């Protein structure tokens, strides 16, 4: 199978006539929207017709922008030094900032209307009701038109530029490491993947080499991080939010009551996770808790290396146990080169999925090494892709869902694959899969909690001053100690986790940590409902995913009769993980 994706459905190259036509026409589309807004939002007459036309124009523009943006970003993700991709990406972001004017005029217009409920009665407006009310809420944090436009433009040479530099630094970073007596320079993602290797000495050697390599880019990365977070604090303050977290929660369509309920339940569960870490440490021969470099050490005897074809066959077959639709979606993704799985220099590490609404397709990046964990990762990203396919019939504006709900379908698909694998394996192999499942949950609960603590402290200190590399390392280590407790060996933590995780550098997505915990626990709650009613659940589940762009998270959850304000809901989901831990220990 071809392990590189095909982007021809978007454009064939940066010289493609269609690409150049869309790119050059972007200014014209933006001008049309701005001119329309300036000429029509200056009076309240014919409000219904004006809002309808604005929404139609914005949907058309969004489809064009999504195609251009994804072509540039996807190209860069597999070739971080591609000059055309970098050039056009910067130009598109610059063009996009010119749309701020119309956004401000529209939000101000909505805030002047005193009969908005009566206006939203036509089919187009009813369909986009949530979009309208969300803009009404955002308008309450609006600056002047000139200020909003200026901020938008300055991000291109501010946070966006700093994020691009950080991506370049980590994507091109080569790690010096000696393997079997041979000195090598390997890409960072490849060295990080050694954390899953069955060779104990290699796991430790890779960890030490990784930490040493970060010293080459630590000062530059800290400079990027400080400037990005400084910009976020400034914007949050100017817009009248209490904090960046409050701004993030509003943008995430999630309330503080939900976050607090989830965090209380997570804190209560930490002792159980620490039992797991200590037991794994004991099994591996350690007395003072688990060293960080052993967190992903394989357990049991599932040593089989899977081909990409094996992964495809296994996923397609077992997705079919849930629904034909999910299975067919995955098969289509594998058969039509939607996935870039090859590890190579200049390619971003990790994995992600981009749902490209205008072409009704997705593209998935992974770094496939042949482990069972890599199969789970592919299932995770295909879950994101399936979520996107459930929104195919929605407009571009109604296909945009918030971060916390974004992890629902992905983790649900992971669960299908893990449970399927447990059915046809030996006791030793089942131990491996069970431990992998717990390890993944620990990352999403315990490590994510440490990242939440880190970012909270980072924002607190950044209000006063820029943080040095040593300060960043210290607060990361403190956050890990608070979350992991005596589960990890305090002499072997990861002080550079702030450098290797790109999420900290997303200026438009701060606290991109708690959404993962939300996704895992919400998904587990959904999976329990699936087991209760396998026949009817798939259709109800699809309804939920198709609704995620048209409501806040609390009301999305209500579709499945789930109250996310209840601590007991989160406790019940965590109980499923705690039961796995007890089974592992037994």
mmCIF file with all atom_site columns, C-alpha atoms in Angstrom, residues 196-334:
data_model
loop_
_atom_site.group_PDB
_atom_site.id
_atom_site.type_symbol
_atom_site.label_atom_id
_atom_site.label_alt_id
_atom_site.label_comp_id
_atom_site.label_asym_id
_atom_site.label_entity_id
_atom_site.label_seq_id
_atom_site.pdbx_PDB_ins_code
_atom_site.Cartn_x
_atom_site.Cartn_y
_atom_site.Cartn_z
_atom_site.occupancy
_atom_site.B_iso_or_equiv
_atom_site.pdbx_formal_charge
_atom_site.auth_seq_id
_atom_site.auth_comp_id
_atom_site.auth_asym_id
_atom_site.auth_atom_id
_atom_site.pdbx_PDB_model_num
ATOM 1   C CA . UNK A 1 196 ? 7.633   1.830   22.805 1.00 0.00 ? 196 UNK A CA 1
ATOM 2   C CA . UNK A 1 197 ? 10.598  -0.400  21.949 1.00 0.00 ? 197 UNK A CA 1
ATOM 3   C CA . UNK A 1 198 ? 10.977  -3.734  23.713 1.00 0.00 ? 198 UNK A CA 1
ATOM 4   C CA . UNK A 1 199 ? 14.690  -3.025  24.326 1.00 0.00 ? 199 UNK A CA 1
ATOM 5   C CA . UNK A 1 200 ? 14.960  -1.531  27.820 1.00 0.00 ? 200 UNK A CA 1
ATOM 6   C CA . UNK A 1 201 ? 18.393  0.000   27.241 1.00 0.00 ? 201 UNK A CA 1
ATOM 7   C CA . UNK A 1 202 ? 17.239  1.645   24.011 1.00 0.00 ? 202 UNK A CA 1
ATOM 8   C CA . UNK A 1 203 ? 14.225  3.184   25.758 1.00 0.00 ? 203 UNK A CA 1
ATOM 9   C CA . UNK A 1 204 ? 16.472  4.831   28.344 1.00 0.00 ? 204 UNK A CA 1
ATOM 10  C CA . UNK A 1 205 ? 19.096  5.818   25.803 1.00 0.00 ? 205 UNK A CA 1
ATOM 11  C CA . UNK A 1 206 ? 16.442  7.421   23.572 1.00 0.00 ? 206 UNK A CA 1
ATOM 12  C CA . UNK A 1 207 ? 14.995  9.362   26.536 1.00 0.00 ? 207 UNK A CA 1
ATOM 13  C CA . UNK A 1 208 ? 18.425  10.708  27.488 1.00 0.00 ? 208 UNK A CA 1
ATOM 14  C CA . UNK A 1 209 ? 19.282  11.581  23.869 1.00 0.00 ? 209 UNK A CA 1
ATOM 15  C CA . UNK A 1 210 ? 15.920  13.312  23.419 1.00 0.00 ? 210 UNK A CA 1
ATOM 16  C CA . UNK A 1 211 ? 16.382  15.504  26.497 1.00 0.00 ? 211 UNK A CA 1
ATOM 17  C CA . UNK A 1 212 ? 19.910  16.378  25.390 1.00 0.00 ? 212 UNK A CA 1
ATOM 18  C CA . UNK A 1 213 ? 18.709  17.317  21.904 1.00 0.00 ? 213 UNK A CA 1
ATOM 19  C CA . UNK A 1 214 ? 16.137  19.750  23.306 1.00 0.00 ? 214 UNK A CA 1
ATOM 20  C CA . UNK A 1 215 ? 18.938  21.837  24.742 1.00 0.00 ? 215 UNK A CA 1
ATOM 21  C CA . UNK A 1 216 ? 19.786  22.903  21.167 1.00 0.00 ? 216 UNK A CA 1
ATOM 22  C CA . UNK A 1 217 ? 16.393  24.573  20.684 1.00 0.00 ? 217 UNK A CA 1
ATOM 23  C CA . UNK A 1 218 ? 15.216  25.241  24.254 1.00 0.00 ? 218 UNK A CA 1
ATOM 24  C CA . UNK A 1 219 ? 15.983  28.974  24.336 1.00 0.00 ? 219 UNK A CA 1
ATOM 25  C CA . UNK A 1 220 ? 14.434  29.563  20.922 1.00 0.00 ? 220 UNK A CA 1
ATOM 26  C CA . UNK A 1 221 ? 11.347  27.531  21.863 1.00 0.00 ? 221 UNK A CA 1
ATOM 27  C CA . UNK A 1 222 ? 10.939  29.349  25.174 1.00 0.00 ? 222 UNK A CA 1
ATOM 28  C CA . UNK A 1 223 ? 11.089  32.638  23.285 1.00 0.00 ? 223 UNK A CA 1
ATOM 29  C CA . UNK A 1 224 ? 8.311   31.395  20.964 1.00 0.00 ? 224 UNK A CA 1
ATOM 30  C CA . UNK A 1 225 ? 6.191   30.214  23.877 1.00 0.00 ? 225 UNK A CA 1
ATOM 31  C CA . UNK A 1 226 ? 6.578   33.406  25.901 1.00 0.00 ? 226 UNK A CA 1
ATOM 32  C CA . UNK A 1 227 ? 5.596   35.611  22.991 1.00 0.00 ? 227 UNK A CA 1
ATOM 33  C CA . UNK A 1 228 ? 2.579   33.491  22.045 1.00 0.00 ? 228 UNK A CA 1
ATOM 34  C CA . UNK A 1 229 ? 1.260   33.384  25.614 1.00 0.00 ? 229 UNK A CA 1
ATOM 35  C CA . UNK A 1 230 ? 1.993   37.074  26.088 1.00 0.00 ? 230 UNK A CA 1
ATOM 36  C CA . UNK A 1 231 ? -0.186  37.851  23.063 1.00 0.00 ? 231 UNK A CA 1
ATOM 37  C CA . UNK A 1 232 ? -2.987  35.622  24.370 1.00 0.00 ? 232 UNK A CA 1
ATOM 38  C CA . UNK A 1 233 ? -2.951  37.392  27.767 1.00 0.00 ? 233 UNK A CA 1
ATOM 39  C CA . UNK A 1 234 ? -3.088  40.780  26.060 1.00 0.00 ? 234 UNK A CA 1
ATOM 40  C CA . UNK A 1 235 ? -6.031  39.840  23.825 1.00 0.00 ? 235 UNK A CA 1
ATOM 41  C CA . UNK A 1 236 ? -7.909  38.164  26.687 1.00 0.00 ? 236 UNK A CA 1
ATOM 42  C CA . UNK A 1 237 ? -7.492  41.280  28.814 1.00 0.00 ? 237 UNK A CA 1
ATOM 43  C CA . UNK A 1 238 ? -8.448  43.695  26.030 1.00 0.00 ? 238 UNK A CA 1
ATOM 44  C CA . UNK A 1 239 ? -11.626 41.742  25.271 1.00 0.00 ? 239 UNK A CA 1
ATOM 45  C CA . UNK A 1 240 ? -12.731 41.775  28.900 1.00 0.00 ? 240 UNK A CA 1
ATOM 46  C CA . UNK A 1 241 ? -12.346 38.102  29.782 1.00 0.00 ? 241 UNK A CA 1
ATOM 47  C CA . UNK A 1 242 ? -11.408 37.192  33.337 1.00 0.00 ? 242 UNK A CA 1
ATOM 48  C CA . UNK A 1 243 ? -8.571  35.001  32.081 1.00 0.00 ? 243 UNK A CA 1
ATOM 49  C CA . UNK A 1 244 ? -7.326  33.071  29.026 1.00 0.00 ? 244 UNK A CA 1
ATOM 50  C CA . UNK A 1 245 ? -9.094  30.026  30.494 1.00 0.00 ? 245 UNK A CA 1
ATOM 51  C CA . UNK A 1 246 ? -12.443 31.820  30.501 1.00 0.00 ? 246 UNK A CA 1
ATOM 52  C CA . UNK A 1 247 ? -11.841 32.891  26.898 1.00 0.00 ? 247 UNK A CA 1
ATOM 53  C CA . UNK A 1 248 ? -10.928 29.309  25.988 1.00 0.00 ? 248 UNK A CA 1
ATOM 54  C CA . UNK A 1 249 ? -14.048 27.889  27.641 1.00 0.00 ? 249 UNK A CA 1
ATOM 55  C CA . UNK A 1 250 ? -16.297 30.265  25.707 1.00 0.00 ? 250 UNK A CA 1
ATOM 56  C CA . UNK A 1 251 ? -14.540 29.416  22.440 1.00 0.00 ? 251 UNK A CA 1
ATOM 57  C CA . UNK A 1 252 ? -14.873 25.727  23.363 1.00 0.00 ? 252 UNK A CA 1
ATOM 58  C CA . UNK A 1 253 ? -18.639 26.130  23.917 1.00 0.00 ? 253 UNK A CA 1
ATOM 59  C CA . UNK A 1 254 ? -18.102 24.647  27.359 1.00 0.00 ? 254 UNK A CA 1
ATOM 60  C CA . UNK A 1 255 ? -18.990 26.125  30.747 1.00 0.00 ? 255 UNK A CA 1
ATOM 61  C CA . UNK A 1 256 ? -16.882 26.263  33.896 1.00 0.00 ? 256 UNK A CA 1
ATOM 62  C CA . UNK A 1 257 ? -19.360 24.039  35.741 1.00 0.00 ? 257 UNK A CA 1
ATOM 63  C CA . UNK A 1 258 ? -18.595 21.188  33.333 1.00 0.00 ? 258 UNK A CA 1
ATOM 64  C CA . UNK A 1 259 ? -14.820 21.658  33.616 1.00 0.00 ? 259 UNK A CA 1
ATOM 65  C CA . UNK A 1 260 ? -14.933 21.808  37.420 1.00 0.00 ? 260 UNK A CA 1
ATOM 66  C CA . UNK A 1 261 ? -17.073 18.668  37.678 1.00 0.00 ? 261 UNK A CA 1
ATOM 67  C CA . UNK A 1 262 ? -14.682 16.768  35.419 1.00 0.00 ? 262 UNK A CA 1
ATOM 68  C CA . UNK A 1 263 ? -11.544 17.975  37.257 1.00 0.00 ? 263 UNK A CA 1
ATOM 69  C CA . UNK A 1 264 ? -13.003 16.998  40.656 1.00 0.00 ? 264 UNK A CA 1
ATOM 70  C CA . UNK A 1 265 ? -13.621 13.471  39.388 1.00 0.00 ? 265 UNK A CA 1
ATOM 71  C CA . UNK A 1 266 ? -10.135 13.303  37.831 1.00 0.00 ? 266 UNK A CA 1
ATOM 72  C CA . UNK A 1 267 ? -8.496  14.340  41.109 1.00 0.00 ? 267 UNK A CA 1
ATOM 73  C CA . UNK A 1 268 ? -10.425 11.626  42.924 1.00 0.00 ? 268 UNK A CA 1
ATOM 74  C CA . UNK A 1 269 ? -9.153  9.021   40.452 1.00 0.00 ? 269 UNK A CA 1
ATOM 75  C CA . UNK A 1 270 ? -5.433  9.853   40.679 1.00 0.00 ? 270 UNK A CA 1
ATOM 76  C CA . UNK A 1 271 ? -4.621  7.348   43.482 1.00 0.00 ? 271 UNK A CA 1
ATOM 77  C CA . UNK A 1 272 ? -5.903  4.525   41.275 1.00 0.00 ? 272 UNK A CA 1
ATOM 78  C CA . UNK A 1 273 ? -3.640  5.567   38.396 1.00 0.00 ? 273 UNK A CA 1
ATOM 79  C CA . UNK A 1 274 ? -0.684  5.801   40.781 1.00 0.00 ? 274 UNK A CA 1
ATOM 80  C CA . UNK A 1 275 ? -1.321  2.196   41.826 1.00 0.00 ? 275 UNK A CA 1
ATOM 81  C CA . UNK A 1 276 ? -1.056  1.241   38.172 1.00 0.00 ? 276 UNK A CA 1
ATOM 82  C CA . UNK A 1 277 ? 2.241   3.104   37.665 1.00 0.00 ? 277 UNK A CA 1
ATOM 83  C CA . UNK A 1 278 ? 3.758   1.553   40.783 1.00 0.00 ? 278 UNK A CA 1
ATOM 84  C CA . UNK A 1 279 ? 2.662   -1.927  39.759 1.00 0.00 ? 279 UNK A CA 1
ATOM 85  C CA . UNK A 1 280 ? 4.155   -1.485  36.286 1.00 0.00 ? 280 UNK A CA 1
ATOM 86  C CA . UNK A 1 281 ? 7.365   -0.210  37.893 1.00 0.00 ? 281 UNK A CA 1
ATOM 87  C CA . UNK A 1 282 ? 7.475   -3.272  40.130 1.00 0.00 ? 282 UNK A CA 1
ATOM 88  C CA . UNK A 1 283 ? 6.994   -5.625  37.182 1.00 0.00 ? 283 UNK A CA 1
ATOM 89  C CA . UNK A 1 284 ? 9.823   -3.895  35.320 1.00 0.00 ? 284 UNK A CA 1
ATOM 90  C CA . UNK A 1 285 ? 12.147  -4.071  38.330 1.00 0.00 ? 285 UNK A CA 1
ATOM 91  C CA . UNK A 1 286 ? 11.991  -0.529  39.726 1.00 0.00 ? 286 UNK A CA 1
ATOM 92  C CA . UNK A 1 287 ? 11.509  0.363   43.398 1.00 0.00 ? 287 UNK A CA 1
ATOM 93  C CA . UNK A 1 288 ? 10.960  4.151   43.418 1.00 0.00 ? 288 UNK A CA 1
ATOM 94  C CA . UNK A 1 289 ? 8.109   4.430   40.976 1.00 0.00 ? 289 UNK A CA 1
ATOM 95  C CA . UNK A 1 290 ? 8.132   4.296   37.195 1.00 0.00 ? 290 UNK A CA 1
ATOM 96  C CA . UNK A 1 291 ? 10.824  6.281   35.323 1.00 0.00 ? 291 UNK A CA 1
ATOM 97  C CA . UNK A 1 292 ? 9.266   8.540   32.694 1.00 0.00 ? 292 UNK A CA 1
ATOM 98  C CA . UNK A 1 293 ? 11.068  6.698   29.906 1.00 0.00 ? 293 UNK A CA 1
ATOM 99  C CA . UNK A 1 294 ? 9.330   3.468   30.923 1.00 0.00 ? 294 UNK A CA 1
ATOM 100 C CA . UNK A 1 295 ? 5.774   4.775   30.739 1.00 0.00 ? 295 UNK A CA 1
ATOM 101 C CA . UNK A 1 296 ? 5.266   3.216   27.310 1.00 0.00 ? 296 UNK A CA 1
ATOM 102 C CA . UNK A 1 297 ? 7.393   0.124   27.901 1.00 0.00 ? 297 UNK A CA 1
ATOM 103 C CA . UNK A 1 298 ? 5.555   -2.819  26.334 1.00 0.00 ? 298 UNK A CA 1
ATOM 104 C CA . UNK A 1 299 ? 4.108   -5.406  28.704 1.00 0.00 ? 299 UNK A CA 1
ATOM 105 C CA . UNK A 1 300 ? 3.185   -9.015  27.982 1.00 0.00 ? 300 UNK A CA 1
ATOM 106 C CA . UNK A 1 301 ? 4.065   -10.761 24.747 1.00 0.00 ? 301 UNK A CA 1
ATOM 107 C CA . UNK A 1 302 ? 2.322   -8.944  21.908 1.00 0.00 ? 302 UNK A CA 1
ATOM 108 C CA . UNK A 1 303 ? 5.563   -8.458  19.983 1.00 0.00 ? 303 UNK A CA 1
ATOM 109 C CA . UNK A 1 304 ? 4.069   -8.892  16.546 1.00 0.00 ? 304 UNK A CA 1
ATOM 110 C CA . UNK A 1 305 ? 4.931   -6.233  14.002 1.00 0.00 ? 305 UNK A CA 1
ATOM 111 C CA . UNK A 1 306 ? 1.990   -5.311  11.785 1.00 0.00 ? 306 UNK A CA 1
ATOM 112 C CA . UNK A 1 307 ? 2.167   -4.180  8.191  1.00 0.00 ? 307 UNK A CA 1
ATOM 113 C CA . UNK A 1 308 ? 0.123   -1.192  7.081  1.00 0.00 ? 308 UNK A CA 1
ATOM 114 C CA . UNK A 1 309 ? -2.101  -3.637  5.180  1.00 0.00 ? 309 UNK A CA 1
ATOM 115 C CA . UNK A 1 310 ? -2.610  -5.622  8.392  1.00 0.00 ? 310 UNK A CA 1
ATOM 116 C CA . UNK A 1 311 ? -3.669  -2.410  10.129 1.00 0.00 ? 311 UNK A CA 1
ATOM 117 C CA . UNK A 1 312 ? -6.096  -1.575  7.336  1.00 0.00 ? 312 UNK A CA 1
ATOM 118 C CA . UNK A 1 313 ? -7.677  -5.026  7.316  1.00 0.00 ? 313 UNK A CA 1
ATOM 119 C CA . UNK A 1 314 ? -8.032  -5.160  11.099 1.00 0.00 ? 314 UNK A CA 1
ATOM 120 C CA . UNK A 1 315 ? -9.614  -1.716  11.384 1.00 0.00 ? 315 UNK A CA 1
ATOM 121 C CA . UNK A 1 316 ? -12.041 -2.147  8.482  1.00 0.00 ? 316 UNK A CA 1
ATOM 122 C CA . UNK A 1 317 ? -13.145 -5.573  9.723  1.00 0.00 ? 317 UNK A CA 1
ATOM 123 C CA . UNK A 1 318 ? -13.767 -4.480  13.306 1.00 0.00 ? 318 UNK A CA 1
ATOM 124 C CA . UNK A 1 319 ? -15.351 -1.122  12.508 1.00 0.00 ? 319 UNK A CA 1
ATOM 125 C CA . UNK A 1 320 ? -17.927 -3.256  10.726 1.00 0.00 ? 320 UNK A CA 1
ATOM 126 C CA . UNK A 1 321 ? -19.036 -4.691  14.080 1.00 0.00 ? 321 UNK A CA 1
ATOM 127 C CA . UNK A 1 322 ? -20.300 -1.201  14.910 1.00 0.00 ? 322 UNK A CA 1
ATOM 128 C CA . UNK A 1 323 ? -21.785 -0.226  11.536 1.00 0.00 ? 323 UNK A CA 1
ATOM 129 C CA . UNK A 1 324 ? -21.334 -0.764  7.806  1.00 0.00 ? 324 UNK A CA 1
ATOM 130 C CA . UNK A 1 325 ? -21.079 2.989   7.401  1.00 0.00 ? 325 UNK A CA 1
ATOM 131 C CA . UNK A 1 326 ? -18.084 3.340   9.728  1.00 0.00 ? 326 UNK A CA 1
ATOM 132 C CA . UNK A 1 327 ? -16.340 0.370   8.093  1.00 0.00 ? 327 UNK A CA 1
ATOM 133 C CA . UNK A 1 328 ? -16.957 1.681   4.567  1.00 0.00 ? 328 UNK A CA 1
ATOM 134 C CA . UNK A 1 329 ? -15.603 5.069   5.579  1.00 0.00 ? 329 UNK A CA 1
ATOM 135 C CA . UNK A 1 330 ? -12.337 3.541   6.832  1.00 0.00 ? 330 UNK A CA 1
ATOM 136 C CA . UNK A 1 331 ? -11.952 1.325   3.754  1.00 0.00 ? 331 UNK A CA 1
ATOM 137 C CA . UNK A 1 332 ? -12.417 4.348   1.498  1.00 0.00 ? 332 UNK A CA 1
ATOM 138 C CA . UNK A 1 333 ? -9.723  6.247   3.422  1.00 0.00 ? 333 UNK A CA 1
ATOM 139 C CA . UNK A 1 334 ? -7.195  3.402   3.068  1.00 0.00 ? 334 UNK A CA 1
#
